mmCIF file with all atom_site columns, C-alpha atoms and ligand atoms in Angstrom:
data_model
loop_
_atom_site.group_PDB
_atom_site.id
_atom_site.type_symbol
_atom_site.label_atom_id
_atom_site.label_alt_id
_atom_site.label_comp_id
_atom_site.label_asym_id
_atom_site.label_entity_id
_atom_site.label_seq_id
_atom_site.pdbx_PDB_ins_code
_atom_site.Cartn_x
_atom_site.Cartn_y
_atom_site.Cartn_z
_atom_site.occupancy
_atom_site.B_iso_or_equiv
_atom_site.pdbx_formal_charge
_atom_site.auth_seq_id
_atom_site.auth_comp_id
_atom_site.auth_asym_id
_atom_site.auth_atom_id
_atom_site.pdbx_PDB_model_num
ATOM   1   C  CA  . MET A 1 1   ? -3.595  88.011 183.130 1.00 51.00 ? 1   MET A CA  1
ATOM   2   C  CA  . ASN A 1 2   ? -1.814  85.611 180.681 1.00 57.00 ? 2   ASN A CA  1
ATOM   3   C  CA  . LYS A 1 3   ? -4.068  82.525 182.354 1.00 58.00 ? 3   LYS A CA  1
ATOM   4   C  CA  . TRP A 1 4   ? -6.822  84.543 181.962 1.00 53.00 ? 4   TRP A CA  1
ATOM   5   C  CA  . ILE A 1 5   ? -6.541  85.379 178.388 1.00 53.00 ? 5   ILE A CA  1
ATOM   6   C  CA  . ASN A 1 6   ? -5.392  81.653 177.760 1.00 57.00 ? 6   ASN A CA  1
ATOM   7   C  CA  . SER A 1 7   ? -9.053  80.621 179.533 1.00 56.00 ? 7   SER A CA  1
ATOM   8   C  CA  . LEU A 1 8   ? -10.615 82.742 177.223 1.00 51.00 ? 8   LEU A CA  1
ATOM   9   C  CA  . CYS A 1 9   ? -9.290  81.406 174.152 1.00 53.00 ? 9   CYS A CA  1
ATOM   10  C  CA  . VAL A 1 10  ? -9.943  77.890 175.490 1.00 53.00 ? 10  VAL A CA  1
ATOM   11  C  CA  . LEU A 1 11  ? -13.596 78.730 175.871 1.00 49.00 ? 11  LEU A CA  1
ATOM   12  C  CA  . PHE A 1 12  ? -13.647 80.265 172.123 1.00 49.00 ? 12  PHE A CA  1
ATOM   13  C  CA  . PHE A 1 13  ? -12.188 77.235 170.907 1.00 49.00 ? 13  PHE A CA  1
ATOM   14  C  CA  . PHE A 1 14  ? -14.906 74.931 172.645 1.00 49.00 ? 14  PHE A CA  1
ATOM   15  C  CA  . PHE A 1 15  ? -17.775 77.659 171.278 1.00 48.00 ? 15  PHE A CA  1
ATOM   16  C  CA  . LEU A 1 16  ? -16.275 77.052 167.683 1.00 48.00 ? 16  LEU A CA  1
ATOM   17  C  CA  . LEU A 1 17  ? -16.085 72.996 168.183 1.00 50.00 ? 17  LEU A CA  1
ATOM   18  C  CA  . GLY A 1 18  ? -19.870 73.202 169.263 1.00 50.00 ? 18  GLY A CA  1
ATOM   19  C  CA  . ALA A 1 19  ? -20.781 75.682 166.255 1.00 49.00 ? 19  ALA A CA  1
ATOM   20  C  CA  . GLY A 1 20  ? -18.776 73.218 163.969 1.00 46.00 ? 20  GLY A CA  1
ATOM   21  C  CA  . GLN A 1 21  ? -20.872 70.131 165.393 1.00 46.00 ? 21  GLN A CA  1
ATOM   22  C  CA  . VAL A 1 22  ? -24.365 71.940 164.679 1.00 45.00 ? 22  VAL A CA  1
ATOM   23  C  CA  . THR A 1 23  ? -23.552 72.530 160.817 1.00 46.00 ? 23  THR A CA  1
ATOM   24  C  CA  . ALA A 1 24  ? -21.865 69.387 159.817 1.00 50.00 ? 24  ALA A CA  1
ATOM   25  C  CA  . ASP A 1 25  ? -21.518 70.645 156.285 1.00 54.00 ? 25  ASP A CA  1
ATOM   26  C  CA  . THR A 1 26  ? -19.174 73.503 157.189 1.00 55.00 ? 26  THR A CA  1
ATOM   27  C  CA  . GLU A 1 27  ? -15.467 73.238 157.070 1.00 52.00 ? 27  GLU A CA  1
ATOM   28  C  CA  . PRO A 1 28  ? -13.869 72.525 160.528 1.00 44.00 ? 28  PRO A CA  1
ATOM   29  C  CA  . VAL A 1 29  ? -12.608 75.543 162.322 1.00 51.00 ? 29  VAL A CA  1
ATOM   30  C  CA  . GLU A 1 30  ? -9.780  73.551 164.028 1.00 72.00 ? 30  GLU A CA  1
ATOM   31  C  CA  . ASP A 1 31  ? -8.639  70.190 163.445 1.00 90.00 ? 31  ASP A CA  1
ATOM   32  C  CA  . LEU A 1 32  ? -6.049  69.952 166.027 1.00 95.00 ? 32  LEU A CA  1
ATOM   33  C  CA  . LEU A 1 33  ? -6.656  71.731 169.281 1.00 95.00 ? 33  LEU A CA  1
ATOM   34  C  CA  . VAL A 1 34  ? -4.279  71.722 172.692 1.00 97.00 ? 34  VAL A CA  1
ATOM   35  C  CA  . THR A 1 35  ? -5.669  72.638 176.017 1.00 97.00 ? 35  THR A CA  1
ATOM   36  C  CA  . ASN A 1 36  ? -4.253  71.866 179.176 1.00 97.00 ? 36  ASN A CA  1
ATOM   37  C  CA  . ALA A 1 37  ? -0.372  72.550 178.217 1.00 98.00 ? 37  ALA A CA  1
ATOM   38  C  CA  . TRP A 1 38  ? 2.166   72.639 180.741 1.00 98.00 ? 38  TRP A CA  1
ATOM   39  C  CA  . VAL A 1 39  ? 5.788   71.834 181.579 1.00 98.00 ? 39  VAL A CA  1
ATOM   40  C  CA  . ARG A 1 40  ? 6.796   70.405 184.860 1.00 98.00 ? 40  ARG A CA  1
ATOM   41  C  CA  . ALA A 1 41  ? 8.883   72.615 186.596 1.00 97.00 ? 41  ALA A CA  1
ATOM   42  C  CA  . MET A 1 42  ? 12.394  71.202 187.279 1.00 95.00 ? 42  MET A CA  1
ATOM   43  C  CA  . PRO A 1 43  ? 15.128  72.194 189.828 1.00 93.00 ? 43  PRO A CA  1
ATOM   44  C  CA  . PRO A 1 44  ? 18.016  74.468 188.271 1.00 89.00 ? 44  PRO A CA  1
ATOM   45  C  CA  . GLY A 1 45  ? 20.493  72.894 186.066 1.00 89.00 ? 45  GLY A CA  1
ATOM   46  C  CA  . SER A 1 46  ? 18.298  70.026 185.026 1.00 93.00 ? 46  SER A CA  1
ATOM   47  C  CA  . MET A 1 47  ? 18.605  69.378 181.529 1.00 94.00 ? 47  MET A CA  1
ATOM   48  C  CA  . MET A 1 48  ? 15.392  67.761 180.914 1.00 95.00 ? 48  MET A CA  1
ATOM   49  C  CA  . THR A 1 49  ? 11.630  67.532 181.736 1.00 97.00 ? 49  THR A CA  1
ATOM   50  C  CA  . ALA A 1 50  ? 8.398   66.818 180.373 1.00 98.00 ? 50  ALA A CA  1
ATOM   51  C  CA  . ALA A 1 51  ? 5.261   68.541 178.877 1.00 98.00 ? 51  ALA A CA  1
ATOM   52  C  CA  . TYR A 1 52  ? 1.850   67.530 179.168 1.00 98.00 ? 52  TYR A CA  1
ATOM   53  C  CA  . ALA A 1 53  ? -1.325  68.810 176.910 1.00 98.00 ? 53  ALA A CA  1
ATOM   54  C  CA  . ASN A 1 54  ? -5.037  67.190 175.930 1.00 98.00 ? 54  ASN A CA  1
ATOM   55  C  CA  . PHE A 1 55  ? -4.754  67.173 171.994 1.00 97.00 ? 55  PHE A CA  1
ATOM   56  C  CA  . THR A 1 56  ? -8.232  67.121 170.479 1.00 96.00 ? 56  THR A CA  1
ATOM   57  C  CA  . ASN A 1 57  ? -9.045  66.215 167.298 1.00 95.00 ? 57  ASN A CA  1
ATOM   58  C  CA  . GLY A 1 58  ? -11.665 68.801 166.520 1.00 92.00 ? 58  GLY A CA  1
ATOM   59  C  CA  . GLY A 1 59  ? -12.294 68.051 162.585 1.00 90.00 ? 59  GLY A CA  1
ATOM   60  C  CA  . TYR A 1 60  ? -14.092 65.500 160.645 1.00 90.00 ? 60  TYR A CA  1
ATOM   61  C  CA  . SER A 1 61  ? -11.378 63.073 159.540 1.00 91.00 ? 61  SER A CA  1
ATOM   62  C  CA  . ASP A 1 62  ? -8.332  61.677 161.163 1.00 94.00 ? 62  ASP A CA  1
ATOM   63  C  CA  . VAL A 1 63  ? -5.208  63.583 161.949 1.00 95.00 ? 63  VAL A CA  1
ATOM   64  C  CA  . LEU A 1 64  ? -1.754  62.071 161.973 1.00 96.00 ? 64  LEU A CA  1
ATOM   65  C  CA  . ILE A 1 65  ? 0.912   63.957 164.252 1.00 96.00 ? 65  ILE A CA  1
ATOM   66  C  CA  . THR A 1 66  ? 4.356   63.399 163.037 1.00 95.00 ? 66  THR A CA  1
ATOM   67  C  CA  . GLY A 1 67  ? 6.862   65.529 164.671 1.00 96.00 ? 67  GLY A CA  1
ATOM   68  C  CA  . PHE A 1 68  ? 7.632   67.836 167.821 1.00 97.00 ? 68  PHE A CA  1
ATOM   69  C  CA  . SER A 1 69  ? 10.356  70.565 168.251 1.00 98.00 ? 69  SER A CA  1
ATOM   70  C  CA  . SER A 1 70  ? 11.051  73.461 170.346 1.00 98.00 ? 70  SER A CA  1
ATOM   71  C  CA  . PRO A 1 71  ? 13.962  76.241 170.065 1.00 98.00 ? 71  PRO A CA  1
ATOM   72  C  CA  . GLN A 1 72  ? 14.588  75.738 173.855 1.00 97.00 ? 72  GLN A CA  1
ATOM   73  C  CA  . TYR A 1 73  ? 15.489  72.084 173.978 1.00 98.00 ? 73  TYR A CA  1
ATOM   74  C  CA  . ARG A 1 74  ? 17.415  69.951 171.853 1.00 98.00 ? 74  ARG A CA  1
ATOM   75  C  CA  . SER A 1 75  ? 14.773  67.037 171.394 1.00 98.00 ? 75  SER A CA  1
ATOM   76  C  CA  . VAL A 1 76  ? 11.391  66.946 171.692 1.00 98.00 ? 76  VAL A CA  1
ATOM   77  C  CA  . SER A 1 77  ? 9.700   63.294 171.476 1.00 97.00 ? 77  SER A CA  1
ATOM   78  C  CA  . LEU A 1 78  ? 6.527   62.009 172.426 1.00 97.00 ? 78  LEU A CA  1
ATOM   79  C  CA  . HIS A 1 79  ? 7.374   58.848 175.111 1.00 97.00 ? 79  HIS A CA  1
ATOM   80  C  CA  . GLN A 1 80  ? 4.600   56.500 176.690 1.00 97.00 ? 80  GLN A CA  1
ATOM   81  C  CA  . THR A 1 81  ? 5.520   55.191 180.129 1.00 95.00 ? 81  THR A CA  1
ATOM   82  C  CA  . THR A 1 82  ? 4.736   51.569 180.547 1.00 91.00 ? 82  THR A CA  1
ATOM   83  C  CA  . VAL A 1 83  ? 5.293   49.057 183.473 1.00 90.00 ? 83  VAL A CA  1
ATOM   84  C  CA  . ASP A 1 84  ? 6.877   45.711 182.538 1.00 88.00 ? 84  ASP A CA  1
ATOM   85  C  CA  . GLU A 1 85  ? 5.961   42.278 184.242 1.00 91.00 ? 85  GLU A CA  1
ATOM   86  C  CA  . SER A 1 86  ? 8.739   42.773 186.795 1.00 93.00 ? 86  SER A CA  1
ATOM   87  C  CA  . GLY A 1 87  ? 7.080   46.246 187.883 1.00 92.00 ? 87  GLY A CA  1
ATOM   88  C  CA  . VAL A 1 88  ? 9.916   48.284 186.482 1.00 94.00 ? 88  VAL A CA  1
ATOM   89  C  CA  . SER A 1 89  ? 8.689   51.156 184.758 1.00 92.00 ? 89  SER A CA  1
ATOM   90  C  CA  . LYS A 1 90  ? 10.081  52.456 181.220 1.00 93.00 ? 90  LYS A CA  1
ATOM   91  C  CA  . MET A 1 91  ? 9.559   54.972 178.731 1.00 94.00 ? 91  MET A CA  1
ATOM   92  C  CA  . VAL A 1 92  ? 9.143   54.187 174.897 1.00 94.00 ? 92  VAL A CA  1
ATOM   93  C  CA  . GLU A 1 93  ? 9.186   56.620 172.256 1.00 96.00 ? 93  GLU A CA  1
ATOM   94  C  CA  . VAL A 1 94  ? 5.961   56.842 170.024 1.00 95.00 ? 94  VAL A CA  1
ATOM   95  C  CA  . THR A 1 95  ? 6.677   58.154 166.506 1.00 93.00 ? 95  THR A CA  1
ATOM   96  C  CA  . GLN A 1 96  ? 3.465   58.796 165.425 1.00 92.00 ? 96  GLN A CA  1
ATOM   97  C  CA  . LEU A 1 97  ? 0.192   59.672 167.170 1.00 95.00 ? 97  LEU A CA  1
ATOM   98  C  CA  . GLN A 1 98  ? -3.188  59.056 165.221 1.00 96.00 ? 98  GLN A CA  1
ATOM   99  C  CA  . LEU A 1 99  ? -6.321  60.960 166.264 1.00 96.00 ? 99  LEU A CA  1
ATOM   100 C  CA  . THR A 1 100 ? -9.611  59.907 165.085 1.00 96.00 ? 100 THR A CA  1
ATOM   101 C  CA  . ALA A 1 101 ? -12.480 62.410 164.426 1.00 94.00 ? 101 ALA A CA  1
ATOM   102 C  CA  . GLY A 1 102 ? -13.462 63.915 168.269 1.00 95.00 ? 102 GLY A CA  1
ATOM   103 C  CA  . GLU A 1 103 ? -10.941 61.898 169.845 1.00 97.00 ? 103 GLU A CA  1
ATOM   104 C  CA  . VAL A 1 104 ? -8.917  63.516 172.943 1.00 97.00 ? 104 VAL A CA  1
ATOM   105 C  CA  . MET A 1 105 ? -5.595  62.101 173.586 1.00 97.00 ? 105 MET A CA  1
ATOM   106 C  CA  . VAL A 1 106 ? -4.321  63.149 177.242 1.00 97.00 ? 106 VAL A CA  1
ATOM   107 C  CA  . LEU A 1 107 ? -0.866  63.278 178.143 1.00 97.00 ? 107 LEU A CA  1
ATOM   108 C  CA  . ALA A 1 108 ? -0.478  63.113 181.593 1.00 97.00 ? 108 ALA A CA  1
ATOM   109 C  CA  . PRO A 1 109 ? 2.080   61.960 184.171 1.00 95.00 ? 109 PRO A CA  1
ATOM   110 C  CA  . GLY A 1 110 ? 2.207   58.223 184.419 1.00 93.00 ? 110 GLY A CA  1
ATOM   111 C  CA  . GLY A 1 111 ? 1.293   58.065 180.770 1.00 95.00 ? 111 GLY A CA  1
ATOM   112 C  CA  . LYS A 1 112 ? 2.204   59.832 177.449 1.00 97.00 ? 112 LYS A CA  1
ATOM   113 C  CA  . HIS A 1 113 ? 4.320   62.946 177.734 1.00 98.00 ? 113 HIS A CA  1
ATOM   114 C  CA  . LEU A 1 114 ? 6.947   64.715 175.602 1.00 98.00 ? 114 LEU A CA  1
ATOM   115 C  CA  . MET A 1 115 ? 10.304  64.276 176.820 1.00 98.00 ? 115 MET A CA  1
ATOM   116 C  CA  . LEU A 1 116 ? 12.165  67.770 176.583 1.00 98.00 ? 116 LEU A CA  1
ATOM   117 C  CA  . MET A 1 117 ? 15.819  66.775 176.794 1.00 97.00 ? 117 MET A CA  1
ATOM   118 C  CA  . GLY A 1 118 ? 18.771  69.225 176.225 1.00 97.00 ? 118 GLY A CA  1
ATOM   119 C  CA  . ALA A 1 119 ? 17.740  72.729 177.643 1.00 96.00 ? 119 ALA A CA  1
ATOM   120 C  CA  . VAL A 1 120 ? 19.270  75.253 175.410 1.00 95.00 ? 120 VAL A CA  1
ATOM   121 C  CA  . ASN A 1 121 ? 19.400  78.247 177.803 1.00 91.00 ? 121 ASN A CA  1
ATOM   122 C  CA  . GLY A 1 122 ? 18.638  77.226 181.321 1.00 91.00 ? 122 GLY A CA  1
ATOM   123 C  CA  . ASN A 1 123 ? 15.146  76.477 182.676 1.00 91.00 ? 123 ASN A CA  1
ATOM   124 C  CA  . PRO A 1 124 ? 12.801  78.651 180.828 1.00 93.00 ? 124 PRO A CA  1
ATOM   125 C  CA  . ASP A 1 125 ? 9.466   79.969 182.163 1.00 95.00 ? 125 ASP A CA  1
ATOM   126 C  CA  . ASN A 1 126 ? 7.524   79.329 179.112 1.00 97.00 ? 126 ASN A CA  1
ATOM   127 C  CA  . VAL A 1 127 ? 8.422   76.244 176.462 1.00 98.00 ? 127 VAL A CA  1
ATOM   128 C  CA  . ASP A 1 128 ? 7.145   77.036 172.688 1.00 98.00 ? 128 ASP A CA  1
ATOM   129 C  CA  . ILE A 1 129 ? 6.209   73.517 171.410 1.00 98.00 ? 129 ILE A CA  1
ATOM   130 C  CA  . PHE A 1 130 ? 5.798   73.426 167.636 1.00 98.00 ? 130 PHE A CA  1
ATOM   131 C  CA  . ILE A 1 131 ? 3.603   70.486 166.343 1.00 97.00 ? 131 ILE A CA  1
ATOM   132 C  CA  . THR A 1 132 ? 3.877   68.833 163.072 1.00 96.00 ? 132 THR A CA  1
ATOM   133 C  CA  . TYR A 1 133 ? 0.385   67.124 162.100 1.00 94.00 ? 133 TYR A CA  1
ATOM   134 C  CA  . GLY A 1 134 ? -1.444  66.151 158.679 1.00 90.00 ? 134 GLY A CA  1
ATOM   135 C  CA  . ASP A 1 135 ? -0.142  67.543 155.567 1.00 84.00 ? 135 ASP A CA  1
ATOM   136 C  CA  . LYS A 1 136 ? 2.982   69.818 156.867 1.00 86.00 ? 136 LYS A CA  1
ATOM   137 C  CA  . ASN A 1 137 ? 0.413   71.771 159.244 1.00 92.00 ? 137 ASN A CA  1
ATOM   138 C  CA  . ILE A 1 138 ? 2.542   73.042 161.903 1.00 95.00 ? 138 ILE A CA  1
ATOM   139 C  CA  . ILE A 1 139 ? 1.061   75.020 165.049 1.00 95.00 ? 139 ILE A CA  1
ATOM   140 C  CA  . LYS A 1 140 ? 3.018   76.571 167.682 1.00 97.00 ? 140 LYS A CA  1
ATOM   141 C  CA  . VAL A 1 141 ? 1.925   75.809 171.293 1.00 97.00 ? 141 VAL A CA  1
ATOM   142 C  CA  . GLY A 1 142 ? 2.753   77.885 174.196 1.00 98.00 ? 142 GLY A CA  1
ATOM   143 C  CA  . PHE A 1 143 ? 3.552   75.398 177.477 1.00 98.00 ? 143 PHE A CA  1
ATOM   144 C  CA  . PRO A 1 144 ? 3.903   77.356 181.087 1.00 98.00 ? 144 PRO A CA  1
ATOM   145 C  CA  . VAL A 1 145 ? 5.937   75.980 182.983 1.00 97.00 ? 145 VAL A CA  1
ATOM   146 C  CA  . GLU A 1 146 ? 4.370   74.584 186.351 1.00 97.00 ? 146 GLU A CA  1
ATOM   147 C  CA  . LYS A 1 147 ? 5.100   73.297 189.592 1.00 95.00 ? 147 LYS A CA  1
ATOM   148 C  CA  . ARG A 1 148 ? 2.916   70.410 190.025 1.00 91.00 ? 148 ARG A CA  1
HETATM 149 CU CU1 . LIG B 2 .   ? 9.960   60.096 178.665 1.00 72.57 ? 201 LIG B CU1 1
#
């Protein structure tokens, strides 16, 4: 039921996006859209996991994402997984994420991800993540925990 409602919301957002593009002189409805959000399910007792999503700039100007937080994890930071010359995989923190108008940034396993560290109260079924962007805008996005 919840998933069904989520899909409806996503469809509705894309409808709004499309409508915005037809009448370019109106204000954008949403400048930051978060879709396909999920958190990797971890074994009981794990203190950390990773979150993934697509970030879409549905507005007409650049969007700068500057911060992430969650009441369920002590630390939420954006990481980029890279592989160095010797084939060793490592993660580097990305402090800001700039999205140009219309850009879609995909966070996926093996690339960019949100690192959730320090589970406050065990492994949740759903993680609320607050995203700060632009001029002190904050949106709350629910990330379902999934075994993938
Ligand atoms: Cu990481």
